[in-house]
CSV table of C-alpha atoms and ligand atoms in Angstrom, one decimal:
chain,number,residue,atom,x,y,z
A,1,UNK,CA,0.0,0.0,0.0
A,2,UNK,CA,0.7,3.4,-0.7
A,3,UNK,CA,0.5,6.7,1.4
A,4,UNK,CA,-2.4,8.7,0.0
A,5,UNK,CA,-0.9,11.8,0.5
A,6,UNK,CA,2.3,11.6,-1.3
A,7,UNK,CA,0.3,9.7,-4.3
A,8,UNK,CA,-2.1,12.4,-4.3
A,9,UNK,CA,0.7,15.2,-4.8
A,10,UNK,CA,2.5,13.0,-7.4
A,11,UNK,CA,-0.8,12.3,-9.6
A,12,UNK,CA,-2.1,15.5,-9.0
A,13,UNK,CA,-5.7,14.4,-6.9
A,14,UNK,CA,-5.4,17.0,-4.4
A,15,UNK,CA,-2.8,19.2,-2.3
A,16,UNK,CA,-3.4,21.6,0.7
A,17,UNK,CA,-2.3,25.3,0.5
A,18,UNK,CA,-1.5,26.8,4.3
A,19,UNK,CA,-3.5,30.3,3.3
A,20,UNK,CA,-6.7,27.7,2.8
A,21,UNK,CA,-5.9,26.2,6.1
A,22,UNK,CA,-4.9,22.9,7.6
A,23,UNK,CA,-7.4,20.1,7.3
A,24,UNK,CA,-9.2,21.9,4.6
A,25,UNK,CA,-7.8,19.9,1.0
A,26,UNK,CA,-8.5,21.0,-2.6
A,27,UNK,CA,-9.0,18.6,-5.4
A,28,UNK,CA,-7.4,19.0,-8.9
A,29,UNK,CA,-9.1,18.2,-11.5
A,30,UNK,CA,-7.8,14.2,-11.8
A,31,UNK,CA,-9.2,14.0,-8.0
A,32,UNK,CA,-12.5,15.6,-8.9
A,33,UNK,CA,-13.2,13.4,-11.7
A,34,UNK,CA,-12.4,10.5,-9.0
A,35,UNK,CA,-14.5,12.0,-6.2
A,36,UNK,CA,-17.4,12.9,-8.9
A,37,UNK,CA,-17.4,9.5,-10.5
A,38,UNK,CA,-17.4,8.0,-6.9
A,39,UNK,CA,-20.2,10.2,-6.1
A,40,UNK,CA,-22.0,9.6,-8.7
A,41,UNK,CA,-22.1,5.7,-8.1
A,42,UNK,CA,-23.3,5.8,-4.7
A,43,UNK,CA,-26.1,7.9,-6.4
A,44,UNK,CA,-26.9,5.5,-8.4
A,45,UNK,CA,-26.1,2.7,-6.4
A,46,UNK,CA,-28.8,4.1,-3.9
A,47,UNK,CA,-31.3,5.3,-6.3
A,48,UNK,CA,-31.4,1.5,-7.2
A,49,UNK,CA,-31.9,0.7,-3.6
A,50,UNK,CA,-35.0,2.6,-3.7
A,51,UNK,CA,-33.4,6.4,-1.8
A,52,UNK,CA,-34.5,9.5,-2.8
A,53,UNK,CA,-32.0,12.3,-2.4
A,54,UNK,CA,-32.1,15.6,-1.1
A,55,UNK,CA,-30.1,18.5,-0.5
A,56,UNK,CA,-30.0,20.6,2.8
A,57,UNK,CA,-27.8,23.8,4.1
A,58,UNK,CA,-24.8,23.6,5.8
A,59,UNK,CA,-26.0,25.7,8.4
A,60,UNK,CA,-28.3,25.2,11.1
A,61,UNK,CA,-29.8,27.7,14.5
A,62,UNK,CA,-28.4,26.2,17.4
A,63,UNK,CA,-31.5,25.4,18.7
A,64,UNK,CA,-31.6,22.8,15.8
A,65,UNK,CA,-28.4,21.0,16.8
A,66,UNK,CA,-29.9,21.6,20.7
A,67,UNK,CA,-32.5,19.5,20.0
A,68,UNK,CA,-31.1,16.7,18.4
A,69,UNK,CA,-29.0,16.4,21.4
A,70,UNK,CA,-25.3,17.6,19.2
A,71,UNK,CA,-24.9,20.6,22.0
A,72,UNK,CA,-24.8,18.5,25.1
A,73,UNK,CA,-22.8,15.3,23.6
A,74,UNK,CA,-20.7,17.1,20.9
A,75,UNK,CA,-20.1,20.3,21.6
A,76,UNK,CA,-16.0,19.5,21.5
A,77,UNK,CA,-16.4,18.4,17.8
A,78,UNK,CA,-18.1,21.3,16.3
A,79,UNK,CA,-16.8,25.2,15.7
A,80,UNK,CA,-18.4,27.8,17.5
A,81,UNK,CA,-22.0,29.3,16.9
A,82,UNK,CA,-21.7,32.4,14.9
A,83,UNK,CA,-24.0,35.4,15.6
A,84,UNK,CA,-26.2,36.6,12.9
A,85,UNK,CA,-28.4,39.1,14.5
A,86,UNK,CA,-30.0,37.9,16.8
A,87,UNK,CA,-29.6,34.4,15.9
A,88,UNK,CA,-27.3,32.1,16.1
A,89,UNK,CA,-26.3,29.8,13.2
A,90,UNK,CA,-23.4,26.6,13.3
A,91,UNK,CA,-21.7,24.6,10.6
A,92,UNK,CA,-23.4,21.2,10.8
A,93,UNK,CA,-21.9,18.5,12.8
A,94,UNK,CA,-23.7,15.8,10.9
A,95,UNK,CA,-27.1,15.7,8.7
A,96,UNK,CA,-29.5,13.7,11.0
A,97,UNK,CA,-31.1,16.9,12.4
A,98,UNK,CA,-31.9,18.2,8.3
A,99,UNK,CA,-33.3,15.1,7.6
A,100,UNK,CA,-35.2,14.9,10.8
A,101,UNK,CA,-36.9,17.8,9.7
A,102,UNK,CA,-37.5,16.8,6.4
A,103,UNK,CA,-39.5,13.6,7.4
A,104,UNK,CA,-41.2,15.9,10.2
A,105,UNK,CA,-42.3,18.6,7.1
A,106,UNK,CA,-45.7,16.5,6.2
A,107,UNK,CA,-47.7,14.0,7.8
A,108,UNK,CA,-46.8,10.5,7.2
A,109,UNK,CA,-48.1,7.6,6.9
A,110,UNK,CA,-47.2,3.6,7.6
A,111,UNK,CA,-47.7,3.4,3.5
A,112,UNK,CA,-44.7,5.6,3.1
A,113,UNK,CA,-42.4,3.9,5.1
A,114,UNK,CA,-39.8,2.4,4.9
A,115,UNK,CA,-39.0,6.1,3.7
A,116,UNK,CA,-35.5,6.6,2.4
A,117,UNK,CA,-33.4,10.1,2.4
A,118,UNK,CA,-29.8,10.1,1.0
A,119,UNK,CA,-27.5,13.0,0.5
A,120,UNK,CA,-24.0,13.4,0.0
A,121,UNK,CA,-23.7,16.8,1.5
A,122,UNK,CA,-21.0,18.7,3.9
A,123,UNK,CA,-20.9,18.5,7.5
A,124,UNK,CA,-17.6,20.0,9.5
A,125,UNK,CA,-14.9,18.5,12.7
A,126,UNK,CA,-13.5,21.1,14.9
A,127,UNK,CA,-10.2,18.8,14.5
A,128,UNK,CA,-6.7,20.5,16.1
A,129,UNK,CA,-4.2,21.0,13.4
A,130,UNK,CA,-1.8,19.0,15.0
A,131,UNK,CA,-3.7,15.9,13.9
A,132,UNK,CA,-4.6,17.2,10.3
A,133,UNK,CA,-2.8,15.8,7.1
A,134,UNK,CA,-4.0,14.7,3.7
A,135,UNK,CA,-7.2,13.2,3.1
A,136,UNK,CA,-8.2,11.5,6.3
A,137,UNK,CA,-8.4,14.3,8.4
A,138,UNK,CA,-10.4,16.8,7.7
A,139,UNK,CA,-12.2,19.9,8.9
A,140,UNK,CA,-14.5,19.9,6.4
A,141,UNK,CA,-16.4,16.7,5.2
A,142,UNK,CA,-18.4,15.5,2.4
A,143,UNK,CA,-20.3,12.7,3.9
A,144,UNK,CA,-22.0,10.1,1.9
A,145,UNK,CA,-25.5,9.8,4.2
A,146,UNK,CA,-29.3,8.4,4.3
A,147,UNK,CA,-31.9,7.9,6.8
A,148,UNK,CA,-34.5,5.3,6.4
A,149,UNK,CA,-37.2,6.2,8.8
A,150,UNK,CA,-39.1,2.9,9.0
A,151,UNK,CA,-41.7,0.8,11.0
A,152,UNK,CA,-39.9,-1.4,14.2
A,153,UNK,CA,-40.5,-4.3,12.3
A,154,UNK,CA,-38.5,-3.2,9.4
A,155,UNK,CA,-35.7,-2.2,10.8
A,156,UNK,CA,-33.7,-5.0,10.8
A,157,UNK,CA,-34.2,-5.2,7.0
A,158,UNK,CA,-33.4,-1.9,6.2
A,159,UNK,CA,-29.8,-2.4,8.0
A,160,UNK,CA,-29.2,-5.7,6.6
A,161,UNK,CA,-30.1,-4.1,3.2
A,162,UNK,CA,-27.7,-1.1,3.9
A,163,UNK,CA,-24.7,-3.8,4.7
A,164,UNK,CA,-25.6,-5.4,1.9
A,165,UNK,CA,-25.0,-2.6,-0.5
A,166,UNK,CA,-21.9,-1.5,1.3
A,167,UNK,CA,-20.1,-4.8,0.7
A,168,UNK,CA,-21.7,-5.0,-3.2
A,169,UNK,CA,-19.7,-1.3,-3.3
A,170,UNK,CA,-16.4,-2.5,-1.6
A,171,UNK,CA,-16.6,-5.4,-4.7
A,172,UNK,CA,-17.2,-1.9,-6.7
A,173,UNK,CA,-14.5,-0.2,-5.5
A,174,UNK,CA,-11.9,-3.3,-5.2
A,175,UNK,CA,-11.6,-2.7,-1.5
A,176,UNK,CA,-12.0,-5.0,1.6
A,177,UNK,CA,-13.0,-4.2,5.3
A,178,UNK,CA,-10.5,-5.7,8.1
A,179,UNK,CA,-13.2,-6.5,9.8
A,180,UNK,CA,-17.3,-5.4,11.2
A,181,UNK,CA,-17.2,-4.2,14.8
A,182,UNK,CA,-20.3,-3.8,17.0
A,183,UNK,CA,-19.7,-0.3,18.9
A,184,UNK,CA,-21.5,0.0,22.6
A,185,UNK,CA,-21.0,2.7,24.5
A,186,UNK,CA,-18.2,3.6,27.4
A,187,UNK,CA,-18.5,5.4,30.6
A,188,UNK,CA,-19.3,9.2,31.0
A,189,UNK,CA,-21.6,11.6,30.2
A,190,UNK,CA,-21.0,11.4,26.3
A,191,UNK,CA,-24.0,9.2,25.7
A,192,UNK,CA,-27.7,9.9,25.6
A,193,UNK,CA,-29.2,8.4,29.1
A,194,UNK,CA,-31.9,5.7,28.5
A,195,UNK,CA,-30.6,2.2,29.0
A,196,UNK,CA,-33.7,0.7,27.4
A,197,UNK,CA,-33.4,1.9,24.5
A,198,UNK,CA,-29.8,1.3,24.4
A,199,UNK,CA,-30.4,-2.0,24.6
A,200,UNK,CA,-33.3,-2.8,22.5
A,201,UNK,CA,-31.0,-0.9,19.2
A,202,UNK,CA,-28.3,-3.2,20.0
A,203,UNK,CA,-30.0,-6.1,20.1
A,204,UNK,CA,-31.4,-5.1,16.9
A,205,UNK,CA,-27.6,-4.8,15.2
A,206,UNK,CA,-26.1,-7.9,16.6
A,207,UNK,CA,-29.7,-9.6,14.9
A,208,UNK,CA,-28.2,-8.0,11.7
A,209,UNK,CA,-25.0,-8.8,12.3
A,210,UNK,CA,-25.6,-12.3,13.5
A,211,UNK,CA,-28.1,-12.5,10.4
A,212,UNK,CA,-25.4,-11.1,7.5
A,213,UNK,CA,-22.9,-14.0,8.9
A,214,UNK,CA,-20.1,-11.8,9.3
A,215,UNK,CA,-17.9,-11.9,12.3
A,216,UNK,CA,-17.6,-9.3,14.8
A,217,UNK,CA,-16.2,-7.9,17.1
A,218,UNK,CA,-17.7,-5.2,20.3
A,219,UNK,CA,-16.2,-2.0,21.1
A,220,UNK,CA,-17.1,-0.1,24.0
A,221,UNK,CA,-17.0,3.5,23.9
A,222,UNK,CA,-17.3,3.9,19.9
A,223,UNK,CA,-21.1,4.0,19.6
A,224,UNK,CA,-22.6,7.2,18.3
A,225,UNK,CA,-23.7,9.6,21.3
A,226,UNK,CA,-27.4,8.5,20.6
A,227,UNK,CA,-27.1,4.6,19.6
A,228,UNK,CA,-25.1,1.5,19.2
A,229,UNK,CA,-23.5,1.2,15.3
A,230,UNK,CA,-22.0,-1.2,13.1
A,231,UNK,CA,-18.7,0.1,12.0
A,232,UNK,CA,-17.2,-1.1,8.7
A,233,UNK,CA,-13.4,-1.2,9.3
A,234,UNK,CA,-10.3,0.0,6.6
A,235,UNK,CA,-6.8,-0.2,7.6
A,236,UNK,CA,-4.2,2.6,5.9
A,237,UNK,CA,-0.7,1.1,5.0
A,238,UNK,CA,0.2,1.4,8.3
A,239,UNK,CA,-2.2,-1.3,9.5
A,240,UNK,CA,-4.1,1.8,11.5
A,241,UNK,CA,-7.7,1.0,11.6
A,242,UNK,CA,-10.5,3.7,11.0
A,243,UNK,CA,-14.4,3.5,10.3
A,244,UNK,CA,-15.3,3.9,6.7
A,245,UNK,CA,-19.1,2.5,6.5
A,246,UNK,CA,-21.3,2.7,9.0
A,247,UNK,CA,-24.6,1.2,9.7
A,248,UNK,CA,-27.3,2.5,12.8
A,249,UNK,CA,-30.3,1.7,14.9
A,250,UNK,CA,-32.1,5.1,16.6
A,251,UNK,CA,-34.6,5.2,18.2
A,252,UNK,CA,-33.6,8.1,20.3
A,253,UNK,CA,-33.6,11.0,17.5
A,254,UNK,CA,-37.3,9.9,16.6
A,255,UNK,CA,-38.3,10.5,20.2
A,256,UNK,CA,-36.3,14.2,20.5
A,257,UNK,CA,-37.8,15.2,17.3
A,258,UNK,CA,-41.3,13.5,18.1
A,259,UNK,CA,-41.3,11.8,14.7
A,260,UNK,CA,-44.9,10.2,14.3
A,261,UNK,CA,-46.2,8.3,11.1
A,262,UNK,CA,-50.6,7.4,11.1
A,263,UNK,CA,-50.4,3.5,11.1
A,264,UNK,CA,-52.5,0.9,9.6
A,265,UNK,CA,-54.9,1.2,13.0
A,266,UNK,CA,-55.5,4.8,12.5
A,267,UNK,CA,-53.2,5.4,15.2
A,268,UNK,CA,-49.7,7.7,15.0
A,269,UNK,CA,-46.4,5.6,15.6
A,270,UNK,CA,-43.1,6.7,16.4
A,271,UNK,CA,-40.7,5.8,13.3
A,272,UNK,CA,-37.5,4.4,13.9
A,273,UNK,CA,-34.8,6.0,12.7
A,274,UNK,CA,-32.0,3.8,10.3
A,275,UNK,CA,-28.1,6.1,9.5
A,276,UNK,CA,-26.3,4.6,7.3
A,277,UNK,CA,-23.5,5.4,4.8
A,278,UNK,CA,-22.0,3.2,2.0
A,279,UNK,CA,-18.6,5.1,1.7
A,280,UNK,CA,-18.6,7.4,4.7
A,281,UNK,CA,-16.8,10.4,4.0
A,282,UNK,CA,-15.9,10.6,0.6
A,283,UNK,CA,-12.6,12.4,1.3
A,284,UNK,CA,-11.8,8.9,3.4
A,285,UNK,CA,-13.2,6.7,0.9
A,286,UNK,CA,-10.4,8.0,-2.1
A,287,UNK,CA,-7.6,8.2,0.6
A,288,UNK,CA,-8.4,4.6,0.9
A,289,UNK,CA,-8.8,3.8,-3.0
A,290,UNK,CA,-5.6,5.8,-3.8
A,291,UNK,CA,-4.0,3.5,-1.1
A,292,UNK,CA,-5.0,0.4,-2.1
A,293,UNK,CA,-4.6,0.9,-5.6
A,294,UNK,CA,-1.8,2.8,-5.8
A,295,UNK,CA,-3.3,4.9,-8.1
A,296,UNK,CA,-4.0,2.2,-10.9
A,297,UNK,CA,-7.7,2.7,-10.1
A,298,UNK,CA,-10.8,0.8,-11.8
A,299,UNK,CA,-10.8,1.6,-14.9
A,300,UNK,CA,-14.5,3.7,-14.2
A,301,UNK,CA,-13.1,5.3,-11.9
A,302,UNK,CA,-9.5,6.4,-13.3
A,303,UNK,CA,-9.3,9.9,-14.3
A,304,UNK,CA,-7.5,9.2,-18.3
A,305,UNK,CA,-9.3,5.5,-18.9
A,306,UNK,CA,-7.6,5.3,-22.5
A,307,UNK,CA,-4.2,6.7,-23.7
A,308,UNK,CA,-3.5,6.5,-26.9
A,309,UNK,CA,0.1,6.6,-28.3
A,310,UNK,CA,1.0,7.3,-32.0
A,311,UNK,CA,4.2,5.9,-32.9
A,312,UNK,CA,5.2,9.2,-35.0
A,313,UNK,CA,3.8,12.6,-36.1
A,314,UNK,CA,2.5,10.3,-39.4
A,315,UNK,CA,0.2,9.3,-36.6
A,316,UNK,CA,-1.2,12.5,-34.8
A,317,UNK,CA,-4.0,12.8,-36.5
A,318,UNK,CA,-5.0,9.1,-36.2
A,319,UNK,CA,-4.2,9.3,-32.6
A,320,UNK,CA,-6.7,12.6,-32.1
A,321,UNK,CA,-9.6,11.2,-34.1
A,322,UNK,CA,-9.3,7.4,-31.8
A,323,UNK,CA,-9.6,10.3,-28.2
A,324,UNK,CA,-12.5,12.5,-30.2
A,325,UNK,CA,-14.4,9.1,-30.9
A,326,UNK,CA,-13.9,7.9,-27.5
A,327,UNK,CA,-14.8,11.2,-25.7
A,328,UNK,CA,-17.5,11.1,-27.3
A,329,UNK,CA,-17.9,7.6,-26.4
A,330,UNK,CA,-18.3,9.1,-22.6
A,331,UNK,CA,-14.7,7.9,-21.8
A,332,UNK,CA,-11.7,9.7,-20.6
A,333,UNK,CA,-9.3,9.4,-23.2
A,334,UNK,CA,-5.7,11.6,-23.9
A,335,UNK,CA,-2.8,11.4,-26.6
A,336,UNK,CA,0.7,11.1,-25.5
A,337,UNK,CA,2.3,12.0,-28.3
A,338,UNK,CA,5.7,11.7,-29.4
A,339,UNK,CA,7.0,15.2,-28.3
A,340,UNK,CA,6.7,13.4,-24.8
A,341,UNK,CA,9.3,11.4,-25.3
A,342,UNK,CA,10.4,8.0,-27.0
A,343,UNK,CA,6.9,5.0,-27.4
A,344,UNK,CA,8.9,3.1,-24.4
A,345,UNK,CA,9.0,6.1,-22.3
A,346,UNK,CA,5.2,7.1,-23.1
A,347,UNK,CA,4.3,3.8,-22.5
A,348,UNK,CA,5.9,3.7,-19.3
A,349,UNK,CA,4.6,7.4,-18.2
A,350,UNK,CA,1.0,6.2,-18.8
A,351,UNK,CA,1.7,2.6,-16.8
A,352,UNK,CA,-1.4,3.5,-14.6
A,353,UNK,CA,-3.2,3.9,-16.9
A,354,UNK,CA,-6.1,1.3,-17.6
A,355,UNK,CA,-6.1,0.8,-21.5
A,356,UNK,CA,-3.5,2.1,-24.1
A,357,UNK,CA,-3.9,2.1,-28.0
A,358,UNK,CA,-0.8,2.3,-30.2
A,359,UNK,CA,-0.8,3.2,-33.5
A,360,UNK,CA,1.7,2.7,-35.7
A,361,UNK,CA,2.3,3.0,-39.5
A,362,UNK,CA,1.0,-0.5,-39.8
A,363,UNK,CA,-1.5,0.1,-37.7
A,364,UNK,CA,-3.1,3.2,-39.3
A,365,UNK,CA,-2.7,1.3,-42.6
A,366,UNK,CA,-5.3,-1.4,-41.7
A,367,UNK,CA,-7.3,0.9,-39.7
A,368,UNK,CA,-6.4,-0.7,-36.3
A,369,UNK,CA,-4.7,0.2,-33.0
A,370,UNK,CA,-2.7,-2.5,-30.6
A,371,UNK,CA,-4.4,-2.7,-27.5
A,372,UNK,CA,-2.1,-2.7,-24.2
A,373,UNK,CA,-3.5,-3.3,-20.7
A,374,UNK,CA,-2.5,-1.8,-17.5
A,375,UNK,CA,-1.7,-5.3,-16.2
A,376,UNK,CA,0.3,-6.5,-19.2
A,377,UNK,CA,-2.2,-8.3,-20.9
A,378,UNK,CA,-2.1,-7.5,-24.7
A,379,UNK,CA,-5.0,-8.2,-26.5
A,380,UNK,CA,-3.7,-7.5,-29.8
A,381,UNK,CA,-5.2,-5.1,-32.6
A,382,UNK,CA,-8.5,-4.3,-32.7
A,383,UNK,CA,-10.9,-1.5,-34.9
A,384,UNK,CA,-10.9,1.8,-33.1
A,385,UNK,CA,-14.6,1.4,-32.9
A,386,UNK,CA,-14.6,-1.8,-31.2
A,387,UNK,CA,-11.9,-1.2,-28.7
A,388,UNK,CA,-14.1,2.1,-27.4
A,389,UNK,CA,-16.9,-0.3,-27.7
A,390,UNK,CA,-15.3,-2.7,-25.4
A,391,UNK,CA,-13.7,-0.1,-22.9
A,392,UNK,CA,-17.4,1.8,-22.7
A,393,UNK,CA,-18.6,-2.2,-21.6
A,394,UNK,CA,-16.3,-2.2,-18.7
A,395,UNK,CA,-16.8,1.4,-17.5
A,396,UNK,CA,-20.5,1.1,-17.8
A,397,UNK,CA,-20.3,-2.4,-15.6
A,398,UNK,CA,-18.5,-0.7,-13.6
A,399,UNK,CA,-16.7,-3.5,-11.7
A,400,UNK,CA,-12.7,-4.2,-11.1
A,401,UNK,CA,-12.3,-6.7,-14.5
A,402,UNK,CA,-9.9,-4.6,-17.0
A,403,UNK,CA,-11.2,-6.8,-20.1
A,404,UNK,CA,-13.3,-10.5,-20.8
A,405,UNK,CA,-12.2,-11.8,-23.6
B,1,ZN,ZN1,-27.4,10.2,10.9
């Protein structure tokens, strides 16, 4: 494994700049065209599952983040309320309390539910400098997150769903967990106070657990301040562990907000309330892929997908047409032509590269290019048409296989 941050330098993802500020990242645009193709599978990924996404502010009056119980068990982990008049407004600490509200917005009923509301939207960590670097701490987070409000007798479902899709994405992705850990709570006032309900959610995630056949492991004092979670755990190359998935019974946010839905009886319910997120923060999520990958991503989700490589100048214009046929195609394709340098050095430059297309002057004659793989394989020549044809295949499926032949 590799570390993210010097990768990211060297491949151009992302660098920091201390006038921006420690713990606060930009992305180049090779990162952004990682982060917005990542971004835009999850989309899709939960659109399939049946979300619907929204988008809420940043901001939020303190008297939001007071009732959701963030002021009392999180204060240390979120920047000071700023004074707008008389008001006072804070950058969001998570999204629960938006989405909260959303649900709470119109009545509801049990034929709504399980009701599912996704965004991949900023939240921000009052980190300390000290502990800042690269991607994986940050002050300001883009967080892949839903909440399926739900009946009690579809909870269990909804989280076994939700670690469901997370491990179909970690196939996705061509990344593994180290392992699933149950987190309880610890000692001290950091946790919400009501034992019952404490344990009724963790008996719920050890059914889901116990259910999914993975093993776990328990972990007292990692639980969220208002519930027990399932943590999905990655380890950088230093065999450090952190949380990139996470999956979550609540039945304590439903009561602060007095969530209700009209049940089949007539009657008004109190929902329960599912977090989950498939990739977690997504500045986490492509430390980890730059990591394991070393930068030789999937090819979906490599920023140039196709290089192609004319042998001479006789070839330029060969080479140009092949990338303007396969951007239009939808892929990400570049020339490296030969005033970079000799075909064995261009080759080489372009090594993480997914697919490569030479063209020589036999090549061009019979209206071919030589297909090269990033792992060595070399398919031999194929029409220009069919090798975008068979790239655009792999990139639509959108798995880890470079080519089937
Ligand atoms: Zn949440």
């Amino acid at each position: 494994m590799h570390d993210h941050r010097r990768l990211g330098r060297e491949l151009g993802l992302f660098d920091t700049d201390p006038l921006m500020g420690a713990g606060l990242p930009y992305w180049l645009p090779d990162g952004a065209v990682v982060r917005h193709t990542l971004e835009e599978y999850v989309r899709d990924a939960e659109r399939r599952a049946g979300y619907r996404h929204v988008y809420s502010p940043v901001l939020g009056k303190r008297e939001l983040y007071e009732l959701s119980g963030h002021w009392a068990h999180y204060s240390e982990d979120m920047y000071p309320a700023m004074r707008v008049g008389a008001e006072e407004v804070v950058l969001r600490p998570s999204l629960c309390p938006h989405h909260a509200l959303i649900y709470r917005s119109r009545a509801r009923s049990y034929r709504e539910l399980p009701l599912r509301i996704a965004e991949l939207g900023a939240m921000y960590r009052s980190e300390l400098s000290g502990v800042l670097g690269g991607l994986t701490r940050v002050r300001a987070i883009q967080l892949n997150d839903a909440h399926v409000f739900c009946t009690l007798d579809q909870a269990v479902e909804e989280a076994r769903a939700a670690l469901e899709l997370i491990g179909r994405a970690y196939a996705d992705l061509g990344i593994s967990a180290v392992r699933h850990r149950l987190s309880l709570p610890g000692e001290g006032g950091k946790y919400v106070a009501d034992p019952e309900l404490w344990r009724r959610a963790t008996a719920l995630l050890r059914e889901v657990l116990d259910g999914a056949g993975v093993t776990y492991e328990e972990a007292e004092g990692e639980a969220a301040f208002y519930g027990p979670k399932i943590d999905v755990q990655i380890a950088d190359p230093a065999g450090r562990e952190s949380t990139l998935s996470t999956v979550q019974i609540d039945f304590h946010q439903p009561e602060r907000f007095g969530l209700q839905y009209v049940g089949a009886d007539g009657r008004k319910h109190r929902p329960v309330m599912v977090h989950r997120s498939v990739v977690g923060s997504v500045e986490r999520a492509v430390a980890h892929l730059v990591e394991v990958h070393g930068g030789a991503f999937p090819a979906w989700l490599a920023p140039v997908q196709l290089l192609v490589l004319p042998v001479g100048e006789e070839q330029l214009a060969e080479a140009e047409a092949l990338v303007a046929a396969a951007v239009a195609g939808g892929l990400r394709a570049e020339v490296a032509g030969p005033e970079e340098g000799s075909l064995g050095a261009r080759v080489r430059a372009g090594r993480l590269v997914p697919y490569q297309a030479v063209i020589g002057a036999r090549e061009a004659e019979a209206g071919v290019v030589a297909v090269r793989l990033r792992d060595g394989r070399r398919p031999g020549a194929l029409p220009e048409a069919e090798l975008v044809r068979r790239i655009g295949e792999r990139v639509a499926g959108r798995g880890t296989t470079l080519w089937t032949d």
